[in-house]
Amino acid sequence: MSETSKKKSFPEWLLDYVDGDANTWFEYFILGIIFINSISLGLESTPFGLRHEHVLFIIDHICLYIFIFELILKFIAYNKKFFRYKWNIFDLIIVLISSLIYRIN
């Protein structure tokens, strides 16, 4: 059986969706979540944000859970190679800090 006709394992298949090249629906979805989360965080200190604090809190938590899910998928896809990529480490640090902040508040 040639390499091109070999069936991919689940982690190999998953890597095609989470590899960071912004060429899949999943990566565009994550970029959209980053955009939504950025707007939500920016609104928190505005009069609108002060009036709708509970809604922004929920949006922030949903975004954080999606980012945690993304990290889990990346851990599965990259396996031991996860820490070879600086963006993965950056994402992990941001999610860990965000998780700690929400636990403290």
A tleap script that builds the chain and sets N, CA, C and O, in Angstrom:
source leaprc.protein.ff14SB
mol = sequence {
  NMET SER GLU THR SER LYS LYS LYS SER PHE
  PRO GLU TRP LEU LEU ASP TYR VAL ASP GLY
  ASP ALA ASN THR TRP PHE GLU TYR PHE ILE
  LEU GLY ILE ILE PHE ILE ASN SER ILE SER
  LEU GLY LEU GLU SER THR PRO PHE GLY LEU
  ARG HIE GLU HIE VAL LEU PHE ILE ILE ASP
  HIE ILE CYS LEU TYR ILE PHE ILE PHE GLU
  LEU ILE LEU LYS PHE ILE ALA TYR ASN LYS
  LYS PHE PHE ARG TYR LYS TRP ASN ILE PHE
  ASP LEU ILE ILE VAL LEU ILE SER SER LEU
  ILE TYR ARG ILE CASN
}
set mol.1.N position { 0.851 -1.180 0.000 }
set mol.1.CA position { 0.000 0.000 0.000 }
set mol.1.C position { 0.891 1.236 0.000 }
set mol.1.O position { 1.810 1.337 0.814 }
set mol.2.N position { 0.637 2.149 -0.877 }
set mol.2.CA position { 1.461 3.362 -0.966 }
set mol.2.C position { 1.077 4.350 0.131 }
set mol.2.O position { 0.009 4.249 0.733 }
set mol.3.N position { 1.968 5.303 0.376 }
set mol.3.CA position { 1.751 6.321 1.398 }
set mol.3.C position { 0.514 7.168 1.100 }
set mol.3.O position { -0.207 7.544 2.024 }
set mol.4.N position { 0.261 7.470 -0.154 }
set mol.4.CA position { -0.862 8.331 -0.501 }
set mol.4.C position { -2.199 7.638 -0.308 }
set mol.4.O position { -3.206 8.299 -0.053 }
set mol.5.N position { -2.225 6.310 -0.425 }
set mol.5.CA position { -3.480 5.594 -0.265 }
set mol.5.C position { -3.671 5.087 1.163 }
set mol.5.O position { -4.708 4.502 1.478 }
set mol.6.N position { -2.690 5.304 2.022 }
set mol.6.CA position { -2.780 4.877 3.409 }
set mol.6.C position { -3.834 5.703 4.136 }
set mol.6.O position { -3.872 6.928 4.013 }
set mol.7.N position { -4.684 5.024 4.889 }
set mol.7.CA position { -5.725 5.721 5.641 }
set mol.7.C position { -5.094 6.430 6.841 }
set mol.7.O position { -4.268 5.860 7.553 }
set mol.8.N position { -5.501 7.683 7.047 }
set mol.8.CA position { -4.953 8.480 8.140 }
set mol.8.C position { -5.556 8.052 9.470 }
set mol.8.O position { -6.719 7.659 9.549 }
set mol.9.N position { -4.729 8.138 10.519 }
set mol.9.CA position { -5.240 7.908 11.861 }
set mol.9.C position { -6.064 9.120 12.279 }
set mol.9.O position { -6.012 10.162 11.626 }
set mol.10.N position { -6.821 8.989 13.362 }
set mol.10.CA position { -7.639 10.112 13.817 }
set mol.10.C position { -6.789 11.340 14.141 }
set mol.10.O position { -7.153 12.435 13.712 }
set mol.11.N position { -5.664 11.221 14.883 }
set mol.11.CA position { -4.840 12.408 15.139 }
set mol.11.C position { -4.302 13.058 13.865 }
set mol.11.O position { -4.235 14.284 13.777 }
set mol.12.N position { -3.918 12.246 12.878 }
set mol.12.CA position { -3.434 12.798 11.608 }
set mol.12.C position { -4.559 13.530 10.873 }
set mol.12.O position { -4.346 14.606 10.314 }
set mol.13.N position { -5.727 12.954 10.879 }
set mol.13.CA position { -6.884 13.576 10.244 }
set mol.13.C position { -7.231 14.875 10.964 }
set mol.13.O position { -7.509 15.890 10.326 }
set mol.14.N position { -7.213 14.838 12.301 }
set mol.14.CA position { -7.549 16.005 13.101 }
set mol.14.C position { -6.542 17.132 12.891 }
set mol.14.O position { -6.912 18.306 12.877 }
set mol.15.N position { -5.280 16.776 12.729 }
set mol.15.CA position { -4.234 17.772 12.522 }
set mol.15.C position { -4.498 18.610 11.278 }
set mol.15.O position { -4.147 19.789 11.236 }
set mol.16.N position { -5.113 18.010 10.271 }
set mol.16.CA position { -5.455 18.762 9.060 }
set mol.16.C position { -6.429 19.908 9.356 }
set mol.16.O position { -6.481 20.885 8.610 }
set mol.17.N position { -7.199 19.790 10.443 }
set mol.17.CA position { -8.181 20.823 10.795 }
set mol.17.C position { -7.660 21.843 11.794 }
set mol.17.O position { -8.156 22.969 11.835 }
set mol.18.N position { -6.673 21.474 12.600 }
set mol.18.CA position { -6.227 22.359 13.692 }
set mol.18.C position { -4.772 22.786 13.560 }
set mol.18.O position { -4.166 23.203 14.547 }
set mol.19.N position { -4.202 22.694 12.374 }
set mol.19.CA position { -2.764 22.925 12.205 }
set mol.19.C position { -2.348 24.389 12.226 }
set mol.19.O position { -1.153 24.680 12.178 }
set mol.20.N position { -3.291 25.314 12.296 }
set mol.20.CA position { -2.950 26.728 12.410 }
set mol.20.C position { -2.744 27.448 11.097 }
set mol.20.O position { -2.328 28.607 11.100 }
set mol.21.N position { -3.018 26.809 9.978 }
set mol.21.CA position { -2.831 27.459 8.675 }
set mol.21.C position { -4.034 28.278 8.229 }
set mol.21.O position { -4.008 28.874 7.152 }
set mol.22.N position { -5.088 28.316 9.039 }
set mol.22.CA position { -6.316 29.064 8.716 }
set mol.22.C position { -6.851 28.696 7.334 }
set mol.22.O position { -7.186 29.563 6.527 }
set mol.23.N position { -6.920 27.410 7.089 }
set mol.23.CA position { -7.423 26.946 5.795 }
set mol.23.C position { -8.574 25.955 5.937 }
set mol.23.O position { -8.934 25.277 4.975 }
set mol.24.N position { -9.150 25.870 7.132 }
set mol.24.CA position { -10.275 24.961 7.348 }
set mol.24.C position { -11.413 25.711 8.025 }
set mol.24.O position { -11.206 26.777 8.606 }
set mol.25.N position { -12.598 25.158 7.948 }
set mol.25.CA position { -13.764 25.762 8.601 }
set mol.25.C position { -13.539 25.880 10.101 }
set mol.25.O position { -13.969 26.857 10.715 }
set mol.26.N position { -12.870 24.896 10.699 }
set mol.26.CA position { -12.636 24.919 12.141 }
set mol.26.C position { -11.763 26.112 12.531 }
set mol.26.O position { -12.043 26.797 13.515 }
set mol.27.N position { -10.722 26.354 11.766 }
set mol.27.CA position { -9.825 27.466 12.079 }
set mol.27.C position { -10.511 28.815 11.861 }
set mol.27.O position { -10.274 29.763 12.610 }
set mol.28.N position { -11.355 28.902 10.844 }
set mol.28.CA position { -12.128 30.133 10.652 }
set mol.28.C position { -13.126 30.323 11.797 }
set mol.28.O position { -13.372 31.446 12.237 }
set mol.29.N position { -13.685 29.232 12.265 }
set mol.29.CA position { -14.585 29.295 13.418 }
set mol.29.C position { -13.838 29.823 14.643 }
set mol.29.O position { -14.351 30.692 15.349 }
set mol.30.N position { -12.644 29.313 14.901 }
set mol.30.CA position { -11.841 29.771 16.036 }
set mol.30.C position { -11.472 31.238 15.866 }
set mol.30.O position { -11.506 31.990 16.839 }
set mol.31.N position { -11.122 31.661 14.670 }
set mol.31.CA position { -10.845 33.088 14.428 }
set mol.31.C position { -12.080 33.943 14.732 }
set mol.31.O position { -11.960 35.040 15.277 }
set mol.32.N position { -13.251 33.444 14.383 }
set mol.32.CA position { -14.492 34.157 14.701 }
set mol.32.C position { -14.709 34.257 16.203 }
set mol.32.O position { -15.148 35.293 16.702 }
set mol.33.N position { -14.405 33.186 16.923 }
set mol.33.CA position { -14.542 33.197 18.385 }
set mol.33.C position { -13.551 34.185 18.990 }
set mol.33.O position { -13.893 34.899 19.932 }
set mol.34.N position { -12.341 34.237 18.470 }
set mol.34.CA position { -11.352 35.209 18.948 }
set mol.34.C position { -11.877 36.624 18.737 }
set mol.34.O position { -11.746 37.473 19.619 }
set mol.35.N position { -12.467 36.880 17.584 }
set mol.35.CA position { -13.033 38.193 17.273 }
set mol.35.C position { -14.165 38.537 18.241 }
set mol.35.O position { -14.196 39.638 18.792 }
set mol.36.N position { -15.088 37.608 18.449 }
set mol.36.CA position { -16.205 37.825 19.369 }
set mol.36.C position { -15.697 38.068 20.778 }
set mol.36.O position { -16.173 38.970 21.467 }
set mol.37.N position { -14.727 37.262 21.209 }
set mol.37.CA position { -14.171 37.400 22.552 }
set mol.37.C position { -13.470 38.744 22.726 }
set mol.37.O position { -13.570 39.362 23.786 }
set mol.38.N position { -12.771 39.195 21.706 }
set mol.38.CA position { -12.091 40.494 21.767 }
set mol.38.C position { -13.087 41.635 21.920 }
set mol.38.O position { -12.874 42.554 22.712 }
set mol.39.N position { -14.169 41.573 21.164 }
set mol.39.CA position { -15.203 42.602 21.263 }
set mol.39.C position { -15.840 42.568 22.653 }
set mol.39.O position { -16.053 43.610 23.273 }
set mol.40.N position { -16.138 41.376 23.128 }
set mol.40.CA position { -16.750 41.222 24.438 }
set mol.40.C position { -15.860 41.799 25.541 }
set mol.40.O position { -16.334 42.510 26.427 }
set mol.41.N position { -14.576 41.486 25.474 }
set mol.41.CA position { -13.641 42.012 26.473 }
set mol.41.C position { -13.520 43.525 26.377 }
set mol.41.O position { -13.423 44.204 27.399 }
set mol.42.N position { -13.526 44.052 25.178 }
set mol.42.CA position { -13.450 45.498 24.988 }
set mol.42.C position { -14.677 46.227 25.508 }
set mol.42.O position { -14.580 47.357 25.986 }
set mol.43.N position { -15.829 45.581 25.414 }
set mol.43.CA position { -17.073 46.203 25.866 }
set mol.43.C position { -17.228 46.217 27.382 }
set mol.43.O position { -18.034 46.981 27.913 }
set mol.44.N position { -16.467 45.382 28.086 }
set mol.44.CA position { -16.651 45.251 29.534 }
set mol.44.C position { -16.476 46.557 30.295 }
set mol.44.O position { -17.113 46.747 31.331 }
set mol.45.N position { -15.634 47.456 29.812 }
set mol.45.CA position { -15.384 48.700 30.544 }
set mol.45.C position { -16.181 49.884 29.995 }
set mol.45.O position { -15.926 51.026 30.378 }
set mol.46.N position { -17.124 49.633 29.119 }
set mol.46.CA position { -17.952 50.697 28.558 }
set mol.46.C position { -19.282 50.755 29.321 }
set mol.46.O position { -19.618 49.824 30.053 }
set mol.47.N position { -20.034 51.840 29.151 }
set mol.47.CA position { -21.360 51.899 29.775 }
set mol.47.C position { -22.257 50.726 29.354 }
set mol.47.O position { -23.007 50.186 30.168 }
set mol.48.N position { -22.172 50.340 28.078 }
set mol.48.CA position { -22.939 49.174 27.617 }
set mol.48.C position { -22.527 47.928 28.399 }
set mol.48.O position { -23.375 47.155 28.845 }
set mol.49.N position { -21.231 47.745 28.557 }
set mol.49.CA position { -20.729 46.573 29.267 }
set mol.49.C position { -21.124 46.542 30.724 }
set mol.49.O position { -21.386 45.475 31.278 }
set mol.50.N position { -21.169 47.701 31.347 }
set mol.50.CA position { -21.577 47.769 32.745 }
set mol.50.C position { -23.059 47.423 32.916 }
set mol.50.O position { -23.450 46.834 33.924 }
set mol.51.N position { -23.883 47.791 31.926 }
set mol.51.CA position { -25.304 47.454 31.978 }
set mol.51.C position { -25.568 45.983 31.642 }
set mol.51.O position { -26.540 45.396 32.116 }
set mol.52.N position { -24.700 45.401 30.828 }
set mol.52.CA position { -24.904 44.024 30.362 }
set mol.52.C position { -23.772 43.101 30.832 }
set mol.52.O position { -23.343 42.200 30.111 }
set mol.53.N position { -23.314 43.347 32.028 }
set mol.53.CA position { -22.172 42.598 32.571 }
set mol.53.C position { -22.421 41.090 32.588 }
set mol.53.O position { -21.518 40.313 32.280 }
set mol.54.N position { -23.617 40.676 32.939 }
set mol.54.CA position { -23.926 39.249 33.014 }
set mol.54.C position { -23.871 38.577 31.640 }
set mol.54.O position { -23.428 37.434 31.530 }
set mol.55.N position { -24.310 39.268 30.609 }
set mol.55.CA position { -24.264 38.705 29.250 }
set mol.55.C position { -22.823 38.572 28.785 }
set mol.55.O position { -22.448 37.545 28.219 }
set mol.56.N position { -22.010 39.602 29.017 }
set mol.56.CA position { -20.599 39.551 28.615 }
set mol.56.C position { -19.854 38.473 29.388 }
set mol.56.O position { -18.957 37.828 28.844 }
set mol.57.N position { -20.217 38.272 30.651 }
set mol.57.CA position { -19.614 37.221 31.468 }
set mol.57.C position { -19.888 35.846 30.849 }
set mol.57.O position { -18.994 35.004 30.758 }
set mol.58.N position { -21.123 35.638 30.430 }
set mol.58.CA position { -21.496 34.365 29.797 }
set mol.58.C position { -20.757 34.186 28.468 }
set mol.58.O position { -20.262 33.097 28.178 }
set mol.59.N position { -20.681 35.238 27.670 }
set mol.59.CA position { -19.966 35.174 26.384 }
set mol.59.C position { -18.493 34.834 26.622 }
set mol.59.O position { -17.923 33.998 25.920 }
set mol.60.N position { -17.885 35.481 27.607 }
set mol.60.CA position { -16.475 35.201 27.925 }
set mol.60.C position { -16.276 33.745 28.316 }
set mol.60.O position { -15.309 33.113 27.892 }
set mol.61.N position { -17.188 33.210 29.122 }
set mol.61.CA position { -17.061 31.818 29.546 }
set mol.61.C position { -17.249 30.848 28.386 }
set mol.61.O position { -16.523 29.860 28.277 }
set mol.62.N position { -18.205 31.121 27.535 }
set mol.62.CA position { -18.423 30.253 26.369 }
set mol.62.C position { -17.168 30.261 25.486 }
set mol.62.O position { -16.726 29.212 25.019 }
set mol.63.N position { -16.606 31.436 25.266 }
set mol.63.CA position { -15.380 31.534 24.455 }
set mol.63.C position { -14.245 30.751 25.112 }
set mol.63.O position { -13.511 30.035 24.432 }
set mol.64.N position { -14.099 30.885 26.424 }
set mol.64.CA position { -13.040 30.162 27.127 }
set mol.64.C position { -13.220 28.655 26.986 }
set mol.64.O position { -12.244 27.939 26.760 }
set mol.65.N position { -14.444 28.163 27.114 }
set mol.65.CA position { -14.693 26.729 26.963 }
set mol.65.C position { -14.369 26.259 25.542 }
set mol.65.O position { -13.848 25.159 25.355 }
set mol.66.N position { -14.673 27.078 24.557 }
set mol.66.CA position { -14.337 26.730 23.170 }
set mol.66.C position { -12.822 26.689 22.995 }
set mol.66.O position { -12.304 25.800 22.319 }
set mol.67.N position { -12.105 27.641 23.595 }
set mol.67.CA position { -10.641 27.644 23.507 }
set mol.67.C position { -10.039 26.432 24.216 }
set mol.67.O position { -9.044 25.875 23.752 }
set mol.68.N position { -10.629 26.023 25.328 }
set mol.68.CA position { -10.162 24.810 26.022 }
set mol.68.C position { -10.386 23.595 25.129 }
set mol.68.O position { -9.516 22.730 25.020 }
set mol.69.N position { -11.549 23.530 24.495 }
set mol.69.CA position { -11.850 22.429 23.571 }
set mol.69.C position { -10.850 22.414 22.415 }
set mol.69.O position { -10.379 21.350 22.013 }
set mol.70.N position { -10.531 23.581 21.889 }
set mol.70.CA position { -9.544 23.672 20.805 }
set mol.70.C position { -8.191 23.131 21.270 }
set mol.70.O position { -7.535 22.390 20.537 }
set mol.71.N position { -7.772 23.497 22.482 }
set mol.71.CA position { -6.492 22.997 23.003 }
set mol.71.C position { -6.502 21.481 23.142 }
set mol.71.O position { -5.514 20.820 22.822 }
set mol.72.N position { -7.601 20.932 23.613 }
set mol.72.CA position { -7.710 19.473 23.745 }
set mol.72.C position { -7.554 18.815 22.383 }
set mol.72.O position { -6.836 17.825 22.241 }
set mol.73.N position { -8.233 19.372 21.377 }
set mol.73.CA position { -8.104 18.820 20.024 }
set mol.73.C position { -6.668 18.915 19.522 }
set mol.73.O position { -6.171 17.994 18.874 }
set mol.74.N position { -5.999 20.036 19.824 }
set mol.74.CA position { -4.609 20.194 19.398 }
set mol.74.C position { -3.699 19.218 20.120 }
set mol.74.O position { -2.772 18.681 19.514 }
set mol.75.N position { -3.943 18.976 21.412 }
set mol.75.CA position { -3.151 17.979 22.140 }
set mol.75.C position { -3.294 16.608 21.497 }
set mol.75.O position { -2.313 15.878 21.351 }
set mol.76.N position { -4.513 16.262 21.115 }
set mol.76.CA position { -4.754 14.969 20.467 }
set mol.76.C position { -4.060 14.926 19.111 }
set mol.76.O position { -3.413 13.934 18.776 }
set mol.77.N position { -4.190 15.993 18.333 }
set mol.77.CA position { -3.653 16.015 16.970 }
set mol.77.C position { -2.123 16.053 16.958 }
set mol.77.O position { -1.491 15.314 16.203 }
set mol.78.N position { -1.535 16.899 17.779 }
set mol.78.CA position { -0.081 17.061 17.768 }
set mol.78.C position { 0.639 16.027 18.628 }
set mol.78.O position { 1.800 15.703 18.381 }
set mol.79.N position { -0.053 15.514 19.634 }
set mol.79.CA position { 0.524 14.553 20.556 }
set mol.79.C position { 1.775 15.151 21.200 }
set mol.79.O position { 1.705 16.243 21.764 }
set mol.80.N position { 2.891 14.480 21.131 }
set mol.80.CA position { 4.124 14.950 21.774 }
set mol.80.C position { 4.728 16.172 21.076 }
set mol.80.O position { 5.566 16.864 21.653 }
set mol.81.N position { 4.314 16.432 19.865 }
set mol.81.CA position { 4.851 17.565 19.108 }
set mol.81.C position { 4.147 18.888 19.452 }
set mol.81.O position { 4.509 19.939 18.923 }
set mol.82.N position { 3.153 18.832 20.329 }
set mol.82.CA position { 2.372 20.027 20.663 }
set mol.82.C position { 3.275 21.187 21.086 }
set mol.82.O position { 3.077 22.318 20.643 }
set mol.83.N position { 4.250 20.916 21.928 }
set mol.83.CA position { 5.095 21.969 22.493 }
set mol.83.C position { 6.201 22.437 21.553 }
set mol.83.O position { 6.981 23.318 21.916 }
set mol.84.N position { 6.283 21.876 20.376 }
set mol.84.CA position { 7.265 22.341 19.388 }
set mol.84.C position { 6.819 23.618 18.684 }
set mol.84.O position { 7.628 24.279 18.033 }
set mol.85.N position { 5.555 23.968 18.805 }
set mol.85.CA position { 5.002 25.106 18.087 }
set mol.85.C position { 4.681 26.242 19.059 }
set mol.85.O position { 3.911 26.078 20.005 }
set mol.86.N position { 5.294 27.394 18.798 }
set mol.86.CA position { 5.168 28.540 19.710 }
set mol.86.C position { 3.730 29.003 19.868 }
set mol.86.O position { 3.339 29.422 20.958 }
set mol.87.N position { 2.934 28.938 18.808 }
set mol.87.CA position { 1.544 29.374 18.921 }
set mol.87.C position { 0.752 28.473 19.845 }
set mol.87.O position { -0.140 28.947 20.548 }
set mol.88.N position { 1.055 27.188 19.861 }
set mol.88.CA position { 0.379 26.272 20.781 }
set mol.88.C position { 0.718 26.633 22.224 }
set mol.88.O position { -0.156 26.638 23.091 }
set mol.89.N position { 1.980 26.933 22.474 }
set mol.89.CA position { 2.400 27.317 23.818 }
set mol.89.C position { 1.736 28.630 24.217 }
set mol.89.O position { 1.257 28.769 25.343 }
set mol.90.N position { 1.706 29.591 23.299 }
set mol.90.CA position { 1.052 30.868 23.557 }
set mol.90.C position { -0.427 30.658 23.887 }
set mol.90.O position { -0.928 31.211 24.866 }
set mol.91.N position { -1.126 29.863 23.076 }
set mol.91.CA position { -2.541 29.580 23.328 }
set mol.91.C position { -2.739 28.930 24.693 }
set mol.91.O position { -3.658 29.286 25.431 }
set mol.92.N position { -1.872 27.977 25.025 }
set mol.92.CA position { -1.974 27.288 26.305 }
set mol.92.C position { -1.805 28.259 27.471 }
set mol.92.O position { -2.560 28.200 28.441 }
set mol.93.N position { -0.822 29.149 27.381 }
set mol.93.CA position { -0.585 30.130 28.447 }
set mol.93.C position { -1.788 31.055 28.601 }
set mol.93.O position { -2.228 31.312 29.722 }
set mol.94.N position { -2.323 31.556 27.494 }
set mol.94.CA position { -3.477 32.455 27.544 }
set mol.94.C position { -4.685 31.757 28.166 }
set mol.94.O position { -5.378 32.340 29.000 }
set mol.95.N position { -4.938 30.528 27.770 }
set mol.95.CA position { -6.087 29.797 28.309 }
set mol.95.C position { -5.882 29.487 29.792 }
set mol.95.O position { -6.828 29.575 30.575 }
set mol.96.N position { -4.672 29.131 30.181 }
set mol.96.CA position { -4.411 28.862 31.602 }
set mol.96.C position { -4.593 30.123 32.445 }
set mol.96.O position { -5.213 30.077 33.507 }
set mol.97.N position { -4.061 31.234 31.980 }
set mol.97.CA position { -4.210 32.497 32.712 }
set mol.97.C position { -5.688 32.876 32.794 }
set mol.97.O position { -6.168 33.262 33.859 }
set mol.98.N position { -6.406 32.769 31.689 }
set mol.98.CA position { -7.835 33.096 31.684 }
set mol.98.C position { -8.609 32.201 32.652 }
set mol.98.O position { -9.490 32.671 33.372 }
set mol.99.N position { -8.279 30.925 32.665 }
set mol.99.CA position { -8.942 29.989 33.567 }
set mol.99.C position { -8.670 30.342 35.025 }
set mol.99.O position { -9.570 30.291 35.864 }
set mol.100.N position { -7.435 30.696 35.315 }
set mol.100.CA position { -7.087 31.082 36.689 }
set mol.100.C position { -7.801 32.368 37.106 }
set mol.100.O position { -8.277 32.474 38.237 }
set mol.101.N position { -7.876 33.327 36.217 }
set mol.101.CA position { -8.565 34.589 36.530 }
set mol.101.C position { -10.036 34.319 36.837 }
set mol.101.O position { -10.580 34.886 37.785 }
set mol.102.N position { -10.685 33.466 36.053 }
set mol.102.CA position { -12.093 33.183 36.290 }
set mol.102.C position { -12.306 32.405 37.584 }
set mol.102.O position { -13.340 32.558 38.234 }
set mol.103.N position { -11.350 31.582 37.960 }
set mol.103.CA position { -11.462 30.856 39.235 }
set mol.103.C position { -11.300 31.788 40.418 }
set mol.103.O position { -11.929 31.593 41.458 }
set mol.104.N position { -10.452 32.808 40.263 }
set mol.104.CA position { -10.219 33.762 41.343 }
set mol.104.C position { -11.443 34.658 41.529 }
set mol.104.O position { -11.838 34.950 42.658 }
set mol.105.N position { -12.036 35.089 40.428 }
set mol.105.CA position { -13.220 35.968 40.521 }
set mol.105.C position { -14.380 35.138 40.877 }
set mol.105.O position { -15.490 35.654 41.012 }
savepdb mol mol.pdb
quit
